[in-house]
PDB file of C-alpha atoms in Angstrom:
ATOM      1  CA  UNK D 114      13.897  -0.553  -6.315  1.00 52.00           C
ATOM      2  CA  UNK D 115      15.485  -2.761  -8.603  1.00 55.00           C
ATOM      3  CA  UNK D 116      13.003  -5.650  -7.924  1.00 65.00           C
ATOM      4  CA  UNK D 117      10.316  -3.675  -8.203  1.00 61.00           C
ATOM      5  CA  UNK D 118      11.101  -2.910 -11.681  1.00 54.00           C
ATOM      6  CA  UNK D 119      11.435  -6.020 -12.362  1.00 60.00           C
ATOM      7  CA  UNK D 120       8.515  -7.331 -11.492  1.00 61.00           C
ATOM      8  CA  UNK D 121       6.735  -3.952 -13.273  1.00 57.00           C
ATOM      9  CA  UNK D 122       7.749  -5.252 -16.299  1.00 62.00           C
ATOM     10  CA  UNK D 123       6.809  -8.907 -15.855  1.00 66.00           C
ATOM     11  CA  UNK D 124       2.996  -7.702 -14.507  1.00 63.00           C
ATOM     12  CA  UNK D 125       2.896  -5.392 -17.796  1.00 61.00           C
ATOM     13  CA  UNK D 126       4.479  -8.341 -20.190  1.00 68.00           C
ATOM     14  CA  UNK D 127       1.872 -11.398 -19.106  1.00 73.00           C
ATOM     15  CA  UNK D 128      -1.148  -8.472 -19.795  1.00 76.00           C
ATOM     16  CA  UNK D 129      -2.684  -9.853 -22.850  1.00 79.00           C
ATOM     17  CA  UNK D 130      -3.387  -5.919 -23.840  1.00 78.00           C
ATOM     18  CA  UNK D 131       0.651  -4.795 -23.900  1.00 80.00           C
ATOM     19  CA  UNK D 132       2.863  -5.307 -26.507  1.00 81.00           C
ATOM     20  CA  UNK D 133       4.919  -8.514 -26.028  1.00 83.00           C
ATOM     21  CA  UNK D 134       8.425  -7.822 -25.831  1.00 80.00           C
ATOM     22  CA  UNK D 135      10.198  -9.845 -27.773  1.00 80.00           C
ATOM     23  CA  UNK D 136      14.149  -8.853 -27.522  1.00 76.00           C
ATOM     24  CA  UNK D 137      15.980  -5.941 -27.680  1.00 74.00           C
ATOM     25  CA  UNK D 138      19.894  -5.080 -29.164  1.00 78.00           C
ATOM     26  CA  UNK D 139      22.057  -2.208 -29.108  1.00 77.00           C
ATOM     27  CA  UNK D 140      25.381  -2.078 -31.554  1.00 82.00           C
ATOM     28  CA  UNK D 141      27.390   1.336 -31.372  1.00 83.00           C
ATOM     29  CA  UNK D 142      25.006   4.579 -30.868  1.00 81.00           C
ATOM     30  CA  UNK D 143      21.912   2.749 -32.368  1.00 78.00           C
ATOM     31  CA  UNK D 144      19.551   0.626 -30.399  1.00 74.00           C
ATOM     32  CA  UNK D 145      16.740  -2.098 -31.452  1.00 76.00           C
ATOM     33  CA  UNK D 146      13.429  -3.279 -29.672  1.00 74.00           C
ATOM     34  CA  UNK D 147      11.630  -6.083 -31.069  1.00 80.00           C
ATOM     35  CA  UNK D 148       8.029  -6.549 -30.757  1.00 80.00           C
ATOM     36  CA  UNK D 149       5.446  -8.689 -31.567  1.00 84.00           C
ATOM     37  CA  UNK D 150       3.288  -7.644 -34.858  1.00 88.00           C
ATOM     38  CA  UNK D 151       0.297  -6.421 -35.300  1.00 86.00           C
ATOM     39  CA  UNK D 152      -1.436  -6.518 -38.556  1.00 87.00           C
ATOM     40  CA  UNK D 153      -3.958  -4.499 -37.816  1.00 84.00           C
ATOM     41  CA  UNK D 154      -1.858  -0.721 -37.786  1.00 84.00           C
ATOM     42  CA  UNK D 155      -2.487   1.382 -35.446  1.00 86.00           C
ATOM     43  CA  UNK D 156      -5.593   3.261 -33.539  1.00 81.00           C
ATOM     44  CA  UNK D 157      -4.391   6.736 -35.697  1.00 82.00           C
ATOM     45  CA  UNK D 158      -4.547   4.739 -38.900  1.00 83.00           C
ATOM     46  CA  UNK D 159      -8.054   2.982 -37.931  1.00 80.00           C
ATOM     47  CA  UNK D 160      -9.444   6.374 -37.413  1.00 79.00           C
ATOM     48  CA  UNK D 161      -8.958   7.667 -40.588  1.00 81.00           C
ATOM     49  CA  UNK D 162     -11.568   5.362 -41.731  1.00 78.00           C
ATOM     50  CA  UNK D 163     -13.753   4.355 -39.223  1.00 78.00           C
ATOM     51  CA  UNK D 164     -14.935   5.581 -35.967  1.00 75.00           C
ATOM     52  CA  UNK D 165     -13.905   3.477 -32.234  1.00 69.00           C
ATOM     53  CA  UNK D 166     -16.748   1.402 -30.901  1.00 76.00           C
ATOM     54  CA  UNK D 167     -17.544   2.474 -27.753  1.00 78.00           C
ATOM     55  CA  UNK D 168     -17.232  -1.229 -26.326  1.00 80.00           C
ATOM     56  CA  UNK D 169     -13.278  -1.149 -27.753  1.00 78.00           C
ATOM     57  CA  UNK D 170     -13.283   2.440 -26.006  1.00 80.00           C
ATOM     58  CA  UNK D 171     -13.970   1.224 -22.678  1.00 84.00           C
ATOM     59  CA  UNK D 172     -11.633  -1.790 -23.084  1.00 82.00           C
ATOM     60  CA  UNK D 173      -8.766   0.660 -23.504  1.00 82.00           C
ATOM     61  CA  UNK D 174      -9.729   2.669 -20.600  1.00 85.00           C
ATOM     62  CA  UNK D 175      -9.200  -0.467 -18.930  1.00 86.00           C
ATOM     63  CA  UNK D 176      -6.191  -1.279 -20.086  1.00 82.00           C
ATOM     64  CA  UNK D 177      -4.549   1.788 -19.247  1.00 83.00           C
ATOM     65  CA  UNK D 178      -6.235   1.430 -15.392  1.00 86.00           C
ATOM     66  CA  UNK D 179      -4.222  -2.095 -15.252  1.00 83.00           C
ATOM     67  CA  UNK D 180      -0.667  -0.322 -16.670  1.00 79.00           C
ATOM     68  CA  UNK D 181      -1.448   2.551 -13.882  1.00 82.00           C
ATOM     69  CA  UNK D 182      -2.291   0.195 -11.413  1.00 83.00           C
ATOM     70  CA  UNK D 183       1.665  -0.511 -11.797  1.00 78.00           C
ATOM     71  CA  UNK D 184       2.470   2.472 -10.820  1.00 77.00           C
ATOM     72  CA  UNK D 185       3.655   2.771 -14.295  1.00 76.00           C
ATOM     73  CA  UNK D 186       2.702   6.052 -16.162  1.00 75.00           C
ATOM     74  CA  UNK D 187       3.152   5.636 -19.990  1.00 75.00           C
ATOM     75  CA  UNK D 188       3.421   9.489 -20.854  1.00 73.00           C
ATOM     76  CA  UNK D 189       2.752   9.012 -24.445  1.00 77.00           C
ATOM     77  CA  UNK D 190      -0.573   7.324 -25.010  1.00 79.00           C
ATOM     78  CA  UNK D 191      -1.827   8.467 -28.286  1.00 83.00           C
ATOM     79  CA  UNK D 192      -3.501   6.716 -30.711  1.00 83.00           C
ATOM     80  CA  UNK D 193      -0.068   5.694 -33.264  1.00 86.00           C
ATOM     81  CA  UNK D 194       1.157   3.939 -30.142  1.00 83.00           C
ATOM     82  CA  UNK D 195      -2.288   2.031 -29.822  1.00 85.00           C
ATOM     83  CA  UNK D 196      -1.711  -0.989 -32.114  1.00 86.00           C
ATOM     84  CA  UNK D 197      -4.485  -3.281 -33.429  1.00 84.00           C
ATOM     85  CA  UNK D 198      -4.140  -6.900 -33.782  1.00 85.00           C
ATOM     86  CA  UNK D 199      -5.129  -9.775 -35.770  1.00 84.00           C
ATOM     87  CA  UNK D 200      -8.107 -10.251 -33.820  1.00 83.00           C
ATOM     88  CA  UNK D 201      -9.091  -6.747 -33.438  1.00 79.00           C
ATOM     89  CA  UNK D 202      -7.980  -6.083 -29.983  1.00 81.00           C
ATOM     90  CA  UNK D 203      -6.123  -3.047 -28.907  1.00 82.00           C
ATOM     91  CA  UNK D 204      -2.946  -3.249 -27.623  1.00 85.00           C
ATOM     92  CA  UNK D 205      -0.510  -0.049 -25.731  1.00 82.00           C
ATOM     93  CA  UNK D 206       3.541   0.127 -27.355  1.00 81.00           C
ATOM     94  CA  UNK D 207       5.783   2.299 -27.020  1.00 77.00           C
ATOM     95  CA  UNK D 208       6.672   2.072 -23.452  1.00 69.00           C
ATOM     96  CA  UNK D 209       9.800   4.390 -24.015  1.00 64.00           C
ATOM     97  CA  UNK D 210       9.224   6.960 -22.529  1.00 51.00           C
ATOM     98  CA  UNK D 211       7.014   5.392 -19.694  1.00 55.00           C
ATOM     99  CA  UNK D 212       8.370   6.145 -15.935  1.00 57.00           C
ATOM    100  CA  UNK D 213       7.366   3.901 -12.891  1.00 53.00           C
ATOM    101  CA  UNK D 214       5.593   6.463 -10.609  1.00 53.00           C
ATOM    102  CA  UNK D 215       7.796   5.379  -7.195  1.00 50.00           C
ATOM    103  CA  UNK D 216       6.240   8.305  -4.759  1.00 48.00           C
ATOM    104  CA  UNK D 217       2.979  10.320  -5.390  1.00 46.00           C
ATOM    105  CA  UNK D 218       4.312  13.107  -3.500  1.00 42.00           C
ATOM    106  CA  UNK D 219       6.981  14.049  -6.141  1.00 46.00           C
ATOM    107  CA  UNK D 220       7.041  16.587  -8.203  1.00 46.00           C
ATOM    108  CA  UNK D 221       8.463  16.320 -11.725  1.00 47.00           C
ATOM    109  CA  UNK D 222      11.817  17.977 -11.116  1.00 44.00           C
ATOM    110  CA  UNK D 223      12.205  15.390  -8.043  1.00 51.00           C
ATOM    111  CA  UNK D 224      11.792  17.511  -5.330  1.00 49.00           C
ATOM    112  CA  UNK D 225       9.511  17.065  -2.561  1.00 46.00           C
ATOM    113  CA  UNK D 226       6.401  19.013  -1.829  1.00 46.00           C
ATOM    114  CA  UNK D 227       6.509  21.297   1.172  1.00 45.00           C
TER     115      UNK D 227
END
């Protein structure tokens, strides 16, 4: 189980559409993730403004295929956790409270279906 989380998290860090992890620290009851940066703000503050092309649409649809494909489900995509970069692509943060989906057959509480 171990291993495959592991390896999760390498597939979702070399994806050029996920936040790169930079390095995380924890000191006493407080804990820090660091991030690469993305100038552009995110998808919520873009929308505000403008509306989403339909091509960067679909790319994000994509995306979020590939970080499913993992088996990883990130149960809070919304659009302040969508980050825009320099170049204008879109890229999903806020992994935190993301869960790796080990068996399809469980339900939430972690019991299995009868």
């Amino acid at each position: 189980m171990e291993q495959q989380f592991q390896h999760e998290v390498a597939m979702l860090a070399k994806h050029p559409n996920i936040i790169r992890f930079i390095g995380a620290c924890r000191k006493a009851n407080e804990s820090c993730i660091v991030t690469e940066y993305t100038r552009g703000g995110s998808v919520c503050q873009f929308l505000q403004n403008q509306v989403v092309p339909l091509k960067l649409a679909v790319k994000l649809v994509l995306d979020v295929e590939h970080v499913h494909g993992l088996n990883l489900i990130h149960r809070d995509l919304e659009s302040d956790n969508l980050l825009i970069a320099a170049d204008k692509s879109i890229k999903i943060a806020d992994f935190g409270v993301a869960r790796i989906q080990v068996d399809k057959t469980l339900e939430a509480a972690g019991r299995q279906k009868s």
